[in-house]
Short mmCIF file of C-alpha atoms in Angstrom, two decimals:
data_model
loop_
_atom_site.label_atom_id
_atom_site.label_comp_id
_atom_site.label_asym_id
_atom_site.label_seq_id
_atom_site.Cartn_x
_atom_site.Cartn_y
_atom_site.Cartn_z
CA UNK A 1 2.08 3.44 -10.45
CA UNK A 2 0.55 0.05 -10.42
CA UNK A 3 1.59 -3.19 -12.00
CA UNK A 4 -1.02 -4.60 -13.53
CA UNK A 5 1.11 -7.86 -15.34
CA UNK A 6 4.27 -9.13 -15.19
CA UNK A 7 4.29 -7.14 -18.62
CA UNK A 8 2.62 -4.16 -17.71
CA UNK A 9 2.41 -1.23 -15.22
CA UNK A 10 -0.77 1.46 -14.93
CA UNK A 11 0.21 5.02 -14.32
CA UNK A 12 -2.51 8.19 -12.60
CA UNK A 13 -2.36 10.97 -14.44
CA UNK A 14 -4.05 13.32 -11.46
CA UNK A 15 -3.92 16.59 -13.91
CA UNK A 16 -4.50 14.87 -17.38
CA UNK A 17 -7.22 12.68 -16.37
CA UNK A 18 -5.42 10.20 -17.61
CA UNK A 19 -4.64 6.16 -16.64
CA UNK A 20 -1.22 5.87 -18.60
CA UNK A 21 -0.31 2.00 -19.53
CA UNK A 22 4.25 1.92 -19.61
CA UNK A 23 5.92 -1.64 -21.38
CA UNK A 24 9.38 -1.66 -19.88
CA UNK A 25 10.18 -3.62 -21.83
CA UNK A 26 9.36 -2.15 -26.03
CA UNK A 27 9.70 1.28 -23.66
CA UNK A 28 6.04 2.87 -24.64
CA UNK A 29 2.91 4.61 -23.48
CA UNK A 30 -0.10 4.28 -24.41
CA UNK A 31 -3.57 5.43 -23.15
CA UNK A 32 -5.16 2.81 -21.10
CA UNK A 33 -8.40 5.05 -19.84
CA UNK A 34 -8.78 8.27 -19.48
CA UNK A 35 -12.22 10.00 -17.09
CA UNK A 36 -14.64 12.07 -18.09
CA UNK A 37 -15.98 14.87 -16.52
CA UNK A 38 -19.21 14.23 -14.92
CA UNK A 39 -19.75 17.66 -12.15
CA UNK A 40 -19.51 20.68 -13.74
CA UNK A 41 -17.38 22.50 -12.74
CA UNK A 42 -14.31 20.03 -11.56
CA UNK A 43 -12.18 18.05 -13.38
CA UNK A 44 -10.98 15.32 -13.19
CA UNK A 45 -8.12 13.98 -10.36
CA UNK A 46 -7.09 10.00 -10.61
CA UNK A 47 -5.06 9.27 -7.64
CA UNK A 48 -5.20 5.42 -6.70
CA UNK A 49 -5.76 1.86 -8.65
CA UNK A 50 -6.71 -1.37 -7.54
CA UNK A 51 -8.11 -4.60 -8.21
CA UNK A 52 -10.82 -6.50 -8.28
CA UNK A 53 -10.11 -10.46 -8.67
CA UNK A 54 -11.35 -11.19 -11.99
CA UNK A 55 -8.34 -8.32 -12.98
CA UNK A 56 -11.15 -4.87 -13.79
CA UNK A 57 -8.70 -2.50 -12.86
CA UNK A 58 -10.91 0.63 -10.24
CA UNK A 59 -9.76 3.98 -10.21
CA UNK A 60 -10.37 6.84 -7.76
CA UNK A 61 -10.76 10.94 -8.57
CA UNK A 62 -9.85 12.37 -5.99
CA UNK A 63 -12.03 15.69 -7.28
CA UNK A 64 -15.60 14.62 -8.03
CA UNK A 65 -15.49 11.93 -5.97
CA UNK A 66 -16.00 9.01 -7.68
CA UNK A 67 -14.32 5.24 -8.42
CA UNK A 68 -14.37 4.58 -12.22
CA UNK A 69 -13.84 0.64 -12.99
CA UNK A 70 -12.88 -0.66 -16.60
CA UNK A 71 -11.96 -4.21 -17.33
CA UNK A 72 -8.36 -6.18 -17.25
CA UNK A 73 -7.64 -3.38 -21.40
CA UNK A 74 -8.31 -0.57 -19.53
CA UNK A 75 -10.58 1.71 -22.32
CA UNK A 76 -14.03 4.33 -21.59
CA UNK A 77 -14.45 3.84 -17.81
CA UNK A 78 -18.55 3.54 -16.11
CA UNK A 79 -18.16 4.68 -12.68
CA UNK A 80 -18.23 2.25 -10.66
CA UNK A 81 -19.66 4.72 -7.36
CA UNK A 82 -19.91 8.24 -8.18
CA UNK A 83 -22.60 10.99 -6.42
CA UNK A 84 -24.08 11.63 -9.45
CA UNK A 85 -25.88 7.79 -9.69
CA UNK A 86 -29.33 7.29 -7.61
CA UNK A 87 -29.21 5.25 -4.38
CA UNK A 88 -25.39 6.24 -3.55
CA UNK A 89 -23.79 9.21 -1.81
CA UNK A 90 -20.72 12.37 -2.19
CA UNK A 91 -18.67 10.96 0.50
CA UNK A 92 -15.73 10.70 -1.25
CA UNK A 93 -15.65 14.63 -2.69
CA UNK A 94 -13.64 17.05 -1.34
CA UNK A 95 -16.42 19.56 -1.06
CA UNK A 96 -16.00 21.64 2.20
CA UNK A 97 -19.09 22.61 4.27
CA UNK A 98 -20.05 26.77 4.23
CA UNK A 99 -17.20 28.89 5.95
CA UNK A 100 -14.82 25.66 6.43
CA UNK A 101 -11.26 25.46 4.79
CA UNK A 102 -10.50 21.46 3.56
CA UNK A 103 -5.60 21.18 3.78
CA UNK A 104 -5.42 19.74 0.72
CA UNK A 105 -8.49 19.32 -0.97
CA UNK A 106 -8.11 16.05 -2.46
CA UNK A 107 -11.21 13.39 -1.89
CA UNK A 108 -11.39 10.23 -3.16
CA UNK A 109 -7.81 9.26 -2.56
CA UNK A 110 -5.91 4.90 -1.51
CA UNK A 111 -8.01 2.06 -2.66
CA UNK A 112 -8.44 -1.21 -2.21
CA UNK A 113 -10.63 -4.12 -1.92
CA UNK A 114 -10.43 -6.41 0.92
CA UNK A 115 -9.19 -10.29 0.98
CA UNK A 116 -12.52 -11.51 0.59
CA UNK A 117 -13.54 -9.18 -2.23
CA UNK A 118 -16.38 -8.18 -0.09
CA UNK A 119 -15.93 -4.82 0.38
CA UNK A 120 -14.12 -1.33 -1.36
CA UNK A 121 -12.57 0.88 1.33
CA UNK A 122 -11.56 4.66 0.21
CA UNK A 123 -9.88 7.46 2.18
CA UNK A 124 -11.12 10.79 1.80
CA UNK A 125 -8.33 13.12 2.53
CA UNK A 126 -10.38 16.35 3.02
CA UNK A 127 -12.38 14.88 5.80
CA UNK A 128 -10.06 12.53 7.24
CA UNK A 129 -12.16 9.47 7.12
CA UNK A 130 -12.26 5.94 6.04
CA UNK A 131 -14.98 5.25 3.74
CA UNK A 132 -16.25 1.70 2.88
CA UNK A 133 -18.34 0.55 -0.06
CA UNK A 134 -19.93 -2.79 -0.03
CA UNK A 135 -19.61 -4.61 -3.31
CA UNK A 136 -22.74 -6.76 -3.89
CA UNK A 137 -22.84 -10.06 -5.87
CA UNK A 138 -23.10 -9.14 -8.79
CA UNK A 139 -19.43 -6.20 -8.23
CA UNK A 140 -22.18 -3.58 -8.08
CA UNK A 141 -21.46 -0.70 -5.86
CA UNK A 142 -23.77 -1.08 -2.35
CA UNK A 143 -24.45 2.21 -0.19
CA UNK A 144 -21.12 4.07 0.85
CA UNK A 145 -20.39 4.62 4.58
CA UNK A 146 -18.03 6.34 7.00
CA UNK A 147 -15.81 3.38 8.14
CA UNK A 148 -14.08 5.40 11.07
CA UNK A 149 -12.45 8.77 11.23
CA UNK A 150 -9.83 10.88 12.49
CA UNK A 151 -6.79 9.74 10.24
CA UNK A 152 -4.92 12.86 9.70
CA UNK A 153 -4.22 13.43 6.14
CA UNK A 154 -5.09 9.79 5.28
CA UNK A 155 -3.24 9.19 2.07
CA UNK A 156 -2.70 5.38 0.74
CA UNK A 157 -3.35 1.46 2.20
CA UNK A 158 -2.10 -1.35 1.52
CA UNK A 159 -4.19 -4.30 3.74
CA UNK A 160 -2.73 -7.30 5.20
CA UNK A 161 -3.79 -10.98 5.40
CA UNK A 162 -6.06 -10.32 8.61
CA UNK A 163 -7.89 -7.30 6.61
CA UNK A 164 -6.58 -4.86 8.92
CA UNK A 165 -6.07 -0.81 7.10
CA UNK A 166 -2.75 0.00 7.03
CA UNK A 167 -3.49 3.67 6.49
CA UNK A 168 -0.19 6.41 5.81
CA UNK A 169 -1.25 9.90 7.00
CA UNK A 170 0.64 12.46 5.71
CA UNK A 171 -0.10 14.69 7.74
CA UNK A 172 0.78 12.20 10.60
CA UNK A 173 3.67 11.25 9.60
CA UNK A 174 2.52 7.91 10.59
CA UNK A 175 0.99 5.41 10.12
CA UNK A 176 -1.70 4.10 11.64
CA UNK A 177 -3.13 0.09 11.65
CA UNK A 178 -7.00 0.11 11.72
CA UNK A 179 -8.53 -3.30 12.03
CA UNK A 180 -12.36 -4.52 10.75
CA UNK A 181 -14.20 -3.08 12.66
CA UNK A 182 -12.43 0.50 12.25
CA UNK A 183 -10.75 0.83 15.40
CA UNK A 184 -6.87 2.03 15.46
CA UNK A 185 -4.63 -0.59 16.30
CA UNK A 186 -1.07 0.21 16.30
CA UNK A 187 0.91 3.00 14.99
CA UNK A 188 4.37 2.42 13.17
CA UNK A 189 6.87 5.28 11.92
CA UNK A 190 7.74 9.20 12.83
CA UNK A 191 9.63 11.50 11.59
CA UNK A 192 13.14 11.12 12.80
CA UNK A 193 14.46 14.82 11.23
CA UNK A 194 16.86 15.22 8.48
CA UNK A 195 19.92 14.35 7.04
CA UNK A 196 23.61 16.72 6.45
CA UNK A 197 22.06 15.32 2.68
CA UNK A 198 18.67 16.80 3.19
CA UNK A 199 17.33 12.62 3.71
CA UNK A 200 14.40 11.80 5.17
CA UNK A 201 14.94 9.53 8.10
CA UNK A 202 12.04 8.02 8.58
CA UNK A 203 8.28 9.22 7.47
CA UNK A 204 8.04 12.36 5.89
CA UNK A 205 4.63 13.48 4.57
CA UNK A 206 4.08 9.93 3.51
CA UNK A 207 2.11 9.13 1.00
CA UNK A 208 1.97 5.33 -0.66
CA UNK A 209 2.17 2.21 1.07
CA UNK A 210 2.63 -1.88 -0.29
CA UNK A 211 3.25 -4.80 1.14
CA UNK A 212 6.21 -6.77 0.12
CA UNK A 213 4.99 -10.60 -1.02
CA UNK A 214 5.20 -12.29 2.25
CA UNK A 215 3.72 -9.13 3.54
CA UNK A 216 6.20 -9.07 6.46
CA UNK A 217 7.72 -5.79 4.58
CA UNK A 218 5.93 -2.76 4.57
CA UNK A 219 7.22 0.15 1.89
CA UNK A 220 6.45 3.60 2.58
CA UNK A 221 7.19 6.48 -0.44
CA UNK A 222 8.28 9.63 2.05
CA UNK A 223 6.34 12.79 -1.19
CA UNK A 224 7.65 16.21 1.52
CA UNK A 225 4.66 17.98 -0.26
CA UNK A 226 5.21 21.44 0.69
CA UNK A 227 1.81 22.14 1.21
CA UNK A 228 1.37 25.08 -0.93
CA UNK A 229 2.69 23.89 -3.56
CA UNK A 230 0.16 21.75 -5.13
CA UNK A 231 -1.87 25.62 -4.76
CA UNK A 232 -3.15 24.71 -0.91
CA UNK A 233 -3.15 28.01 0.80
CA UNK A 234 -2.18 27.08 4.68
CA UNK A 235 0.94 25.39 5.23
CA UNK A 236 0.31 21.94 7.61
CA UNK A 237 2.19 21.80 10.87
CA UNK A 238 6.42 19.07 8.51
CA UNK A 239 5.92 22.06 5.68
CA UNK A 240 8.84 24.13 7.18
CA UNK A 241 10.53 20.37 7.32
CA UNK A 242 9.39 19.73 3.48
CA UNK A 243 11.40 22.40 1.82
CA UNK A 244 14.91 21.13 4.29
CA UNK A 245 14.77 17.86 2.03
CA UNK A 246 16.95 16.89 -1.32
CA UNK A 247 16.31 13.59 -1.58
CA UNK A 248 13.12 12.09 -1.57
CA UNK A 249 13.08 8.69 -0.08
CA UNK A 250 10.93 5.14 0.01
CA UNK A 251 11.22 4.01 4.18
CA UNK A 252 10.90 0.47 4.75
CA UNK A 253 8.63 -0.55 8.01
CA UNK A 254 9.00 -5.05 8.94
CA UNK A 255 6.76 -6.06 10.00
CA UNK A 256 6.76 -9.19 13.02
CA UNK A 257 5.67 -12.15 12.67
CA UNK A 258 2.31 -12.55 14.91
CA UNK A 259 3.65 -14.41 18.67
#
């Protein structure tokens, strides 16, 4: 869910391949965009959203490895980045190599621009990687490259004022801070157990993150997902803990000022 303006909220519907627009004042919902199928045998799986400085909307498609784009008013999307586009590649697909099992099988996930708008970063959860897509002067996408790898199921992220990426590693139960060169500079948060009433202490399968307007706090959703419930055959190291959760919550990480 992402706030488009002070009067509307956009919600990505993974199962239906749709982005919904919700007006909190009128309590009405309308279809903002619907992604088509462009790769045989795959259905759209819309996941994360972001915006450029002109208000255009970008949506990650976890199953087709696509970044869709619409104007601020929505409508029919275009495949801004896709494995079927000339000169682009499949770095955002979740397809395994022969004999390989990827868990979870989600490709393109969290997306966000750097502060200058010269690059869009996208997480590939299945391949534990961050992908960097250059943005050309006309707003079109250049050829993506693997920015860095080795994160434990990167899910959502946000960018701070210094272009560091604060990435939720959902199976590592931590926030990994990656600098503009692709190097880890800090790790924040941890799983600190389950309370007697079934609430989460710290982080458990963190999925989405967002900074406060002053960048002094980072809010983190604890999805606490038991992977087999999402159709994944194998459990993760934190799966046993997720079954103990009775109350999902949002964690807060305070960001100290730079010295």
